């Protein structure tokens, strides 16, 4: 079926906001994008400002949030810096690196950012959105946190600030699995100014379990209370939290990545333990491992949890020196060096690779100068002010590999075997390349090496395609929108904007 917008009416748009962080804005945005592109609409994603340690490098060498790269894939277009002009990468509780149009422009405290810098970026954000709207039939924008953060509304450039300036209709997503969704919907609207409320068109319930008919009386009451309809009730589905934004929340012990339900091809499973280091970045590197039949991936923070692991991954981090100190405090550093001595597999990625080296000179990130590494790889690291942002292509273990690099640390490799511009010594591998495990042939070859070193009768599946699995997930998101949302009403919203005459819900925003 083809809708009128696919005929070329330019400039349609929608802002997907949420009652909370993790309400499902990223996946709903991706689902709407995939539904639209399947209708023949030329569509692009947009998030004005993203706070995430999970980032990606575009082909032109710009760093953006990985969620926006995933949404671009849902749109079947190449991601660009226009889709995420401002990226904030936390370096601790008090400050973040500000990445503007894909390039770092400095560190800033939250007070300094919200105290003026953020508002000055509004012009850049609006220019990017205008360029996308002039190029695509529709732009589906994602908000951040909640649009009713009344302490931040004055400087907001990602929720109602962008909606007001670009006249975007707003759809508010709520996670009913957490409970309190009706109060959250009503309270979100009631804490907005009259001008902001005019753009809030309605609601979308996410992660519903059970009989929808039991929910319908509440939706009718919500319509009566707010004058705004619910555009759909999306059922709970496992395994759709792809490319989450916030690696900090994954640093909880025992978090398990969603794995395929397929049994192992060989006689054994393969157990992968990922050290849940502070400020973990690009933790989605292990998603390709979790997609393999028979591979179980867990995040851990105690040395005894490494004992039965066949592979330990030390992942990327925004704070290499801080993560190294954390590993030592926890006893994980000693466990890692013992594994290396015993010839048991360890993989270090980006910051994890740097940690496995001999020493680090850091006057940029931690400013702690000379710091001794774990010394299991012949690598010396010096932090440069210029950030490396590349999309390398190469060969390892006889297989084609593609990846992306995001790091300040420059590695000098002084020995071992070459491995993806890093090195290998025995069963310890280190590389700056994120995303390398998404290359299917390389991943299979790597897992065969790990299984042999671990003494496991594990056999990687011959036909697992990570790209195909990602496409299936994106199609499932599109199906959720197509099957469980009022798509005709969504079309009208995207093409024509918020309905006129939406009622004001008191008290409104504080003066």
Coordinates of C-alpha atoms in Angstrom, one line a residue:
X1 CA 0.0 0.0 0.0
X2 CA 1.3 3.5 -0.9
X3 CA 0.3 6.6 1.0
X4 CA 0.0 10.2 -0.4
X5 CA 3.3 11.2 1.2
X6 CA 5.3 8.9 -1.0
X7 CA 4.3 11.1 -3.9
X8 CA 6.9 13.6 -2.8
X9 CA 5.3 16.0 -0.4
X10 CA 8.4 17.3 1.5
X11 CA 8.9 18.4 5.0
X12 CA 6.7 16.0 7.0
X13 CA 7.9 15.3 10.6
X14 CA 7.2 14.0 14.0
X15 CA 8.9 14.1 17.4
X16 CA 8.8 10.9 19.4
X17 CA 9.1 12.0 23.1
X18 CA 8.9 9.8 26.2
X19 CA 7.6 10.0 29.7
X20 CA 11.0 8.8 31.0
X21 CA 14.4 7.7 29.8
X22 CA 14.2 4.1 28.4
X23 CA 10.5 4.4 27.6
X24 CA 11.3 3.1 24.2
X25 CA 11.8 6.2 22.1
X26 CA 14.7 4.8 20.1
X27 CA 13.0 1.6 19.1
X28 CA 9.7 3.3 18.4
X29 CA 11.5 5.9 16.2
X30 CA 13.2 3.0 14.4
X31 CA 9.9 1.2 14.0
X32 CA 8.2 4.2 12.5
X33 CA 11.1 4.8 10.2
X34 CA 11.0 1.2 8.9
X35 CA 7.2 1.2 8.5
X36 CA 7.5 4.4 6.5
X37 CA 10.3 3.3 4.2
X38 CA 8.3 0.1 3.5
X39 CA 5.5 2.4 2.2
X40 CA 7.9 4.0 -0.3
X41 CA 8.6 7.1 1.8
X42 CA 12.1 8.7 1.8
X43 CA 12.6 9.1 5.5
X44 CA 15.5 10.0 7.9
X45 CA 16.0 9.9 11.7
X46 CA 17.1 12.8 13.8
X47 CA 18.1 13.4 17.4
X48 CA 19.2 16.9 18.2
X49 CA 21.2 16.0 21.3
X50 CA 22.1 12.6 22.5
X51 CA 23.9 11.6 25.7
X52 CA 25.5 8.2 25.1
X53 CA 28.7 6.2 25.3
X54 CA 27.5 4.0 22.5
X55 CA 28.6 5.8 19.4
X56 CA 29.3 5.1 15.7
X57 CA 31.5 6.5 13.0
X58 CA 29.9 7.6 9.7
X59 CA 31.6 7.2 6.4
X60 CA 32.8 10.8 6.4
X61 CA 34.5 10.2 9.8
X62 CA 31.8 11.8 12.1
X63 CA 30.9 10.4 15.5
X64 CA 27.2 10.1 16.2
X65 CA 25.0 8.1 18.6
X66 CA 24.8 4.5 17.6
X67 CA 21.0 4.6 18.1
X68 CA 20.8 7.1 15.2
X69 CA 23.0 4.8 13.1
X70 CA 20.6 2.0 13.8
X71 CA 17.6 4.3 12.9
X72 CA 19.3 5.3 9.6
X73 CA 19.6 1.6 8.9
X74 CA 15.9 1.3 9.6
X75 CA 15.4 4.0 7.0
X76 CA 17.8 2.2 4.6
X77 CA 20.0 5.3 4.3
X78 CA 23.6 6.1 5.2
X79 CA 24.0 7.8 8.6
X80 CA 25.4 11.3 8.7
X81 CA 26.3 13.9 11.3
X82 CA 23.1 15.8 10.4
X83 CA 21.1 13.1 12.1
X84 CA 22.8 13.7 15.5
X85 CA 24.5 17.1 15.6
X86 CA 25.2 17.1 19.3
X87 CA 26.5 14.1 21.2
X88 CA 27.4 14.2 24.9
X89 CA 29.8 11.5 26.1
X90 CA 29.9 11.3 29.9
X91 CA 33.3 11.2 31.5
X92 CA 32.0 11.0 35.0
X93 CA 29.1 12.4 37.1
X94 CA 30.0 16.0 36.5
X95 CA 31.2 16.4 33.0
X96 CA 30.9 15.2 29.4
X97 CA 32.8 15.5 26.1
X98 CA 30.8 17.6 23.7
X99 CA 30.8 16.2 20.1
X100 CA 29.5 18.8 17.6
X101 CA 28.7 17.7 14.1
X102 CA 30.7 14.5 14.6
X103 CA 33.9 16.1 16.1
X104 CA 34.8 16.7 19.8
X105 CA 34.9 20.3 20.8
X106 CA 35.8 20.0 24.5
X107 CA 34.8 18.9 27.9
X108 CA 32.0 20.6 29.8
X109 CA 30.2 20.3 33.1
X110 CA 26.5 19.8 33.1
X111 CA 26.1 23.3 34.8
X112 CA 28.2 24.9 32.0
X113 CA 26.3 23.1 29.3
X114 CA 22.8 23.9 30.5
X115 CA 24.0 27.4 31.6
X116 CA 24.3 28.7 28.1
X117 CA 26.3 26.5 25.7
X118 CA 23.3 24.3 24.9
X119 CA 21.0 27.1 23.9
X120 CA 23.8 28.5 21.6
X121 CA 23.7 25.1 19.7
X122 CA 20.0 25.5 18.9
X123 CA 20.8 27.3 15.6
X124 CA 23.1 24.4 14.5
X125 CA 20.5 21.9 15.5
X126 CA 17.7 23.7 13.6
X127 CA 19.9 24.1 10.5
X128 CA 20.5 20.3 10.4
X129 CA 16.9 19.5 10.8
X130 CA 15.9 21.9 8.1
X131 CA 18.5 20.4 5.7
X132 CA 17.1 16.9 6.4
X133 CA 13.5 18.1 6.0
X134 CA 14.4 19.7 2.7
X135 CA 15.9 16.4 1.4
X136 CA 13.5 13.8 2.8
X137 CA 9.8 13.3 2.6
X138 CA 9.7 12.8 6.4
X139 CA 12.0 13.2 9.3
X140 CA 11.3 11.2 12.5
X141 CA 12.9 12.9 15.5
X142 CA 13.7 11.4 18.8
X143 CA 13.5 13.3 22.0
X144 CA 15.6 12.7 25.2
X145 CA 14.5 11.8 28.7
X146 CA 11.2 13.6 29.3
X147 CA 9.8 16.7 27.6
X148 CA 8.5 17.8 31.0
X149 CA 11.9 18.4 32.7
X150 CA 10.8 21.7 34.0
X151 CA 14.2 22.6 35.4
X152 CA 15.8 22.3 31.9
X153 CA 13.0 23.6 29.7
X154 CA 14.5 27.0 29.2
X155 CA 17.6 25.7 27.5
X156 CA 16.0 22.6 25.9
X157 CA 17.0 21.9 22.3
X158 CA 16.0 18.2 22.0
X159 CA 12.4 18.0 23.2
X160 CA 9.8 20.8 23.1
X161 CA 12.5 23.3 22.3
X162 CA 13.0 21.7 18.9
X163 CA 9.3 20.9 18.5
X164 CA 8.3 24.5 19.1
X165 CA 10.9 25.9 16.7
X166 CA 10.3 23.4 13.9
X167 CA 6.5 23.1 14.5
X168 CA 6.7 19.3 15.0
X169 CA 3.8 17.3 16.3
X170 CA 4.8 15.3 19.4
X171 CA 3.9 11.7 20.2
X172 CA 4.6 10.7 23.8
X173 CA 5.7 7.1 24.5
X174 CA 5.2 5.5 27.8
X175 CA 6.6 2.2 29.1
X176 CA 3.6 0.4 30.7
X177 CA 5.8 -2.4 31.9
X178 CA 7.1 -0.1 34.6
X179 CA 3.6 0.8 35.8
X180 CA 2.1 4.3 36.3
X181 CA 1.8 5.0 32.6
X182 CA -1.5 6.9 32.9
X183 CA -0.2 9.2 35.5
X184 CA 3.0 9.7 33.5
X185 CA 1.0 10.6 30.3
X186 CA -1.2 13.0 32.1
X187 CA 1.5 14.6 34.2
X188 CA 3.8 15.0 31.2
X189 CA 1.2 17.1 29.4
X190 CA 0.1 19.0 32.5
X191 CA 3.6 20.2 33.2
X192 CA 4.0 21.8 29.8
X193 CA 3.3 25.4 28.9
X194 CA 0.1 26.1 26.7
X195 CA 2.4 26.7 23.7
X196 CA 4.1 23.3 24.2
X197 CA 0.8 21.5 24.9
X198 CA -0.5 22.6 21.5
X199 CA 2.0 20.3 19.9
X200 CA 1.4 17.2 22.0
X201 CA -0.9 15.2 19.8
X202 CA -1.3 12.0 21.8
X203 CA 0.3 8.9 23.3
X204 CA 1.7 5.5 22.4
X205 CA 1.8 2.7 25.0
X206 CA 4.9 0.6 24.9
X207 CA 5.7 -2.9 26.3
X208 CA 2.1 -4.0 27.1
X209 CA 1.6 -7.5 28.3
X210 CA -1.9 -9.1 28.4
X211 CA -5.4 -8.4 27.1
X212 CA -5.6 -5.0 25.4
X213 CA -9.4 -4.9 26.1
X214 CA -8.6 -4.5 29.8
X215 CA -6.6 -1.4 29.0
X216 CA -9.1 0.3 26.8
X217 CA -11.2 1.9 29.6
X218 CA -8.1 3.6 30.9
X219 CA -7.3 4.9 27.4
X220 CA -10.8 6.2 27.0
X221 CA -10.5 8.0 30.4
X222 CA -7.1 9.4 29.3
X223 CA -8.7 10.8 26.2
X224 CA -11.4 12.4 28.3
X225 CA -8.9 13.9 30.7
X226 CA -6.5 15.2 28.1
X227 CA -8.4 15.5 24.8
X228 CA -5.6 13.4 23.2
X229 CA -5.9 9.9 21.7
X230 CA -3.6 7.0 22.1
X231 CA -2.1 6.1 18.7
X232 CA -1.4 2.5 19.6
X233 CA -0.5 -0.1 22.2
X234 CA 2.7 -2.0 21.3
X235 CA 3.0 -5.4 22.9
X236 CA 6.1 -6.5 24.9
X237 CA 8.6 -8.2 22.7
X238 CA 11.9 -9.8 23.8
X239 CA 15.2 -8.9 22.1
X240 CA 14.2 -5.6 20.6
X241 CA 16.4 -3.3 22.7
X242 CA 18.9 -2.9 19.9
X243 CA 21.8 -0.5 20.2
X244 CA 20.8 1.0 23.5
X245 CA 22.1 4.5 24.2
X246 CA 23.3 4.2 27.8
X247 CA 26.1 1.9 28.6
X248 CA 26.1 3.1 32.2
X249 CA 23.0 1.2 32.9
X250 CA 24.4 -2.0 31.6
X251 CA 27.2 -1.9 34.1
X252 CA 25.0 -4.0 36.5
X253 CA 26.4 -7.4 37.5
X254 CA 24.8 -10.3 35.8
X255 CA 23.2 -8.4 32.9
X256 CA 22.8 -10.9 30.1
X257 CA 22.6 -9.9 26.4
X258 CA 19.6 -11.4 24.6
X259 CA 20.8 -14.5 22.9
X260 CA 19.3 -16.6 20.1
X261 CA 17.2 -19.5 21.3
X262 CA 19.0 -21.8 18.8
X263 CA 20.9 -24.7 20.5
X264 CA 24.7 -24.9 19.9
X265 CA 25.8 -26.6 16.7
X266 CA 28.6 -28.4 18.5
X267 CA 28.5 -30.3 21.8
X268 CA 29.4 -27.4 24.0
X269 CA 28.2 -23.9 24.6
X270 CA 30.8 -21.0 24.8
X271 CA 30.6 -18.8 27.8
X272 CA 31.7 -15.1 27.3
X273 CA 32.2 -12.8 30.3
X274 CA 32.4 -9.1 29.7
X275 CA 34.0 -7.0 32.4
X276 CA 31.4 -4.3 33.3
X277 CA 34.0 -1.5 33.5
X278 CA 33.0 2.1 34.5
X279 CA 32.0 4.3 31.6
X280 CA 31.7 1.3 29.3
X281 CA 31.4 2.4 25.7
X282 CA 30.2 0.5 22.6
X283 CA 29.1 -2.5 24.7
X284 CA 27.1 -3.5 21.6
X285 CA 30.4 -4.9 20.3
X286 CA 29.4 -8.2 22.0
X287 CA 25.9 -8.3 20.4
X288 CA 27.3 -10.3 17.4
X289 CA 28.7 -12.9 19.9
X290 CA 25.3 -13.1 21.6
X291 CA 23.7 -13.7 18.2
X292 CA 25.6 -16.9 17.7
X293 CA 23.8 -20.2 18.6
X294 CA 25.4 -21.6 21.7
X295 CA 27.2 -18.4 22.8
X296 CA 26.1 -17.1 26.2
X297 CA 27.2 -13.5 27.0
X298 CA 27.2 -12.1 30.6
X299 CA 28.4 -8.8 32.1
X300 CA 30.4 -9.4 35.3
X301 CA 32.2 -7.5 38.0
X302 CA 33.8 -10.1 40.2
X303 CA 37.0 -12.2 39.6
X304 CA 35.3 -15.5 40.5
X305 CA 32.9 -14.9 37.6
X306 CA 35.8 -15.3 35.2
X307 CA 36.6 -18.8 36.4
X308 CA 34.2 -20.7 34.1
X309 CA 34.4 -18.2 31.2
X310 CA 35.8 -19.5 27.9
X311 CA 36.4 -15.9 26.7
X312 CA 36.8 -12.7 28.7
X313 CA 36.1 -9.4 26.9
X314 CA 37.5 -6.1 28.3
X315 CA 35.4 -3.6 26.4
X316 CA 35.8 0.0 25.4
X317 CA 35.5 2.7 28.0
X318 CA 35.4 6.5 28.1
X319 CA 37.7 6.3 31.1
X320 CA 40.6 3.9 30.4
X321 CA 42.7 4.8 33.5
X322 CA 39.6 4.8 35.7
X323 CA 38.5 1.4 34.4
X324 CA 42.1 0.1 35.0
X325 CA 41.9 1.2 38.6
X326 CA 38.5 -0.4 39.0
X327 CA 39.8 -3.7 37.6
X328 CA 42.6 -3.6 40.2
X329 CA 40.3 -2.7 43.1
X330 CA 38.0 -5.6 42.2
X331 CA 40.7 -8.2 41.8
X332 CA 39.7 -8.6 38.1
X333 CA 43.2 -7.3 37.0
X334 CA 44.9 -10.2 38.7
X335 CA 42.4 -12.7 37.3
X336 CA 43.0 -11.3 33.8
X337 CA 46.8 -11.6 34.1
X338 CA 46.4 -15.2 35.4
X339 CA 44.2 -16.0 32.4
X340 CA 46.9 -14.6 30.0
X341 CA 49.6 -16.7 31.7
X342 CA 47.5 -19.8 31.5
X343 CA 46.8 -19.3 27.8
X344 CA 43.1 -18.7 28.4
X345 CA 41.3 -16.4 25.9
X346 CA 41.0 -12.6 26.5
X347 CA 39.9 -10.0 24.0
X348 CA 40.5 -6.3 24.7
X349 CA 38.6 -3.8 22.5
X350 CA 39.6 -0.1 22.3
X351 CA 40.0 1.0 26.0
X352 CA 40.2 -2.7 26.9
X353 CA 43.1 -3.1 24.5
X354 CA 44.9 -0.2 26.0
X355 CA 44.4 -1.6 29.5
X356 CA 46.0 -4.9 28.5
X357 CA 49.2 -3.0 27.4
X358 CA 52.4 -2.2 29.2
X359 CA 51.8 1.4 30.1
X360 CA 49.6 4.5 29.3
X361 CA 50.6 8.1 29.0
X362 CA 47.4 10.1 29.6
X363 CA 47.5 13.9 29.8
X364 CA 44.1 14.1 28.0
X365 CA 41.4 11.9 29.4
X366 CA 42.3 11.3 33.1
X367 CA 45.4 13.7 33.1
X368 CA 47.2 11.2 35.3
X369 CA 50.3 11.0 33.2
X370 CA 52.2 7.6 33.3
X371 CA 50.1 4.7 34.4
X372 CA 51.2 1.0 34.3
X373 CA 48.9 -1.3 32.4
X374 CA 48.3 -5.0 32.9
X375 CA 51.4 -5.8 30.8
X376 CA 49.9 -8.8 28.9
X377 CA 50.3 -7.3 25.5
X378 CA 53.4 -5.5 24.1
X379 CA 51.7 -2.2 23.6
X380 CA 52.5 1.4 24.8
X381 CA 49.6 3.9 24.7
X382 CA 49.9 7.7 24.5
X383 CA 46.7 9.8 24.6
X384 CA 46.5 12.4 21.8
X385 CA 44.2 15.4 21.9
X386 CA 43.0 14.6 18.4
X387 CA 40.5 11.8 18.4
X388 CA 40.8 9.0 15.9
X389 CA 37.6 8.5 14.0
X390 CA 37.9 6.1 11.1
X391 CA 36.2 3.1 9.4
X392 CA 39.0 0.6 8.8
X393 CA 38.8 -2.4 6.5
X394 CA 41.3 -5.3 6.7
X395 CA 42.0 -9.0 7.1
X396 CA 42.5 -11.2 10.2
X397 CA 42.5 -14.9 10.7
X398 CA 42.2 -15.2 6.9
X399 CA 38.9 -13.3 6.8
X400 CA 37.7 -9.9 5.6
X401 CA 36.9 -7.5 8.5
X402 CA 35.3 -4.1 8.8
X403 CA 35.1 -2.0 11.9
X404 CA 35.2 1.6 13.2
X405 CA 37.6 3.4 15.6
X406 CA 36.8 6.0 18.2
X407 CA 39.7 6.7 20.6
X408 CA 42.2 9.3 21.8
X409 CA 44.8 6.6 22.7
X410 CA 47.6 6.0 20.1
X411 CA 49.0 2.5 20.4
X412 CA 52.7 1.6 19.7
X413 CA 52.8 -2.1 19.2
X414 CA 56.3 -3.5 20.0
X415 CA 55.7 -7.3 19.5
X416 CA 53.3 -10.1 19.1
X417 CA 51.4 -11.0 15.9
X418 CA 49.5 -8.3 14.1
X419 CA 45.8 -8.3 14.7
X420 CA 43.5 -5.7 13.3
X421 CA 46.1 -2.9 13.8
X422 CA 46.5 -4.2 17.3
X423 CA 48.3 -7.4 18.3
X424 CA 47.9 -10.9 19.6
X425 CA 50.1 -12.9 22.0
X426 CA 49.0 -16.5 22.5
X427 CA 45.3 -16.4 23.4
X428 CA 45.2 -12.7 24.2
X429 CA 44.0 -10.4 21.5
X430 CA 43.8 -6.6 21.4
X431 CA 42.4 -4.1 18.9
X432 CA 41.0 -0.6 18.6
X433 CA 38.4 -1.8 16.1
X434 CA 34.8 -1.7 17.3
X435 CA 32.3 -3.7 15.3
X436 CA 34.8 -6.2 14.0
X437 CA 32.7 -9.2 15.3
X438 CA 29.9 -8.2 13.0
X439 CA 31.9 -9.5 10.1
X440 CA 30.5 -13.0 10.0
X441 CA 33.5 -15.0 8.6
X442 CA 35.9 -13.3 11.0
X443 CA 33.6 -13.9 13.9
X444 CA 33.4 -17.6 13.1
X445 CA 37.1 -17.9 12.7
X446 CA 37.7 -16.1 16.0
X447 CA 35.3 -18.3 17.9
X448 CA 36.9 -21.4 16.5
X449 CA 40.2 -20.1 17.9
X450 CA 38.6 -19.3 21.3
X451 CA 37.0 -22.8 21.5
X452 CA 40.2 -24.5 20.7
X453 CA 42.1 -22.5 23.3
X454 CA 39.4 -23.1 25.9
X455 CA 39.1 -26.8 25.1
X456 CA 35.4 -26.6 24.2
X457 CA 33.7 -28.7 21.5
X458 CA 31.9 -25.6 20.3
X459 CA 31.2 -25.1 16.6
X460 CA 30.1 -21.7 15.2
X461 CA 27.0 -21.9 13.0
X462 CA 27.9 -21.8 9.3
X463 CA 25.0 -19.5 8.3
X464 CA 24.6 -16.9 11.0
X465 CA 24.4 -13.5 9.4
X466 CA 24.5 -10.6 11.9
X467 CA 23.4 -8.1 9.2
X468 CA 20.4 -10.3 8.4
X469 CA 19.5 -10.7 12.0
X470 CA 19.7 -6.9 12.4
X471 CA 17.4 -6.5 9.4
X472 CA 15.0 -9.0 10.9
X473 CA 14.9 -7.0 14.2
X474 CA 14.2 -3.7 12.3
X475 CA 11.5 -5.4 10.3
X476 CA 9.9 -6.6 13.6
X477 CA 9.9 -3.0 14.8
X478 CA 8.2 -2.0 11.6
X479 CA 5.7 -4.8 12.1
X480 CA 4.9 -3.6 15.6
X481 CA 4.0 -0.1 14.3
X482 CA 2.1 -1.5 11.3
X483 CA 0.1 -4.0 13.3
X484 CA -0.5 -2.2 16.6
X485 CA -0.5 1.5 15.9
X486 CA -3.2 3.6 14.2
X487 CA -1.1 4.1 11.1
X488 CA -3.7 6.3 9.3
X489 CA -3.6 8.7 12.2
X490 CA 0.2 8.6 12.3
X491 CA 0.2 9.6 8.5
X492 CA -2.0 12.6 9.2
X493 CA 0.2 13.6 12.1
X494 CA 3.4 13.4 10.1
X495 CA 2.0 15.2 7.1
X496 CA -0.2 17.8 8.7
X497 CA 1.1 18.4 12.2
X498 CA -0.7 18.4 15.5
X499 CA -4.5 18.8 15.4
X500 CA -5.9 22.3 16.0
X501 CA -7.7 23.1 19.2
X502 CA -6.1 20.6 21.6
X503 CA -7.2 21.5 25.1
X504 CA -4.9 23.0 27.8
X505 CA -4.4 20.8 30.8
X506 CA -3.7 22.7 34.0
X507 CA -1.5 23.7 35.8
X508 CA 0.9 24.0 32.9
X509 CA 4.6 24.8 33.3
X510 CA 5.7 26.8 36.3
X511 CA 6.5 30.4 35.7

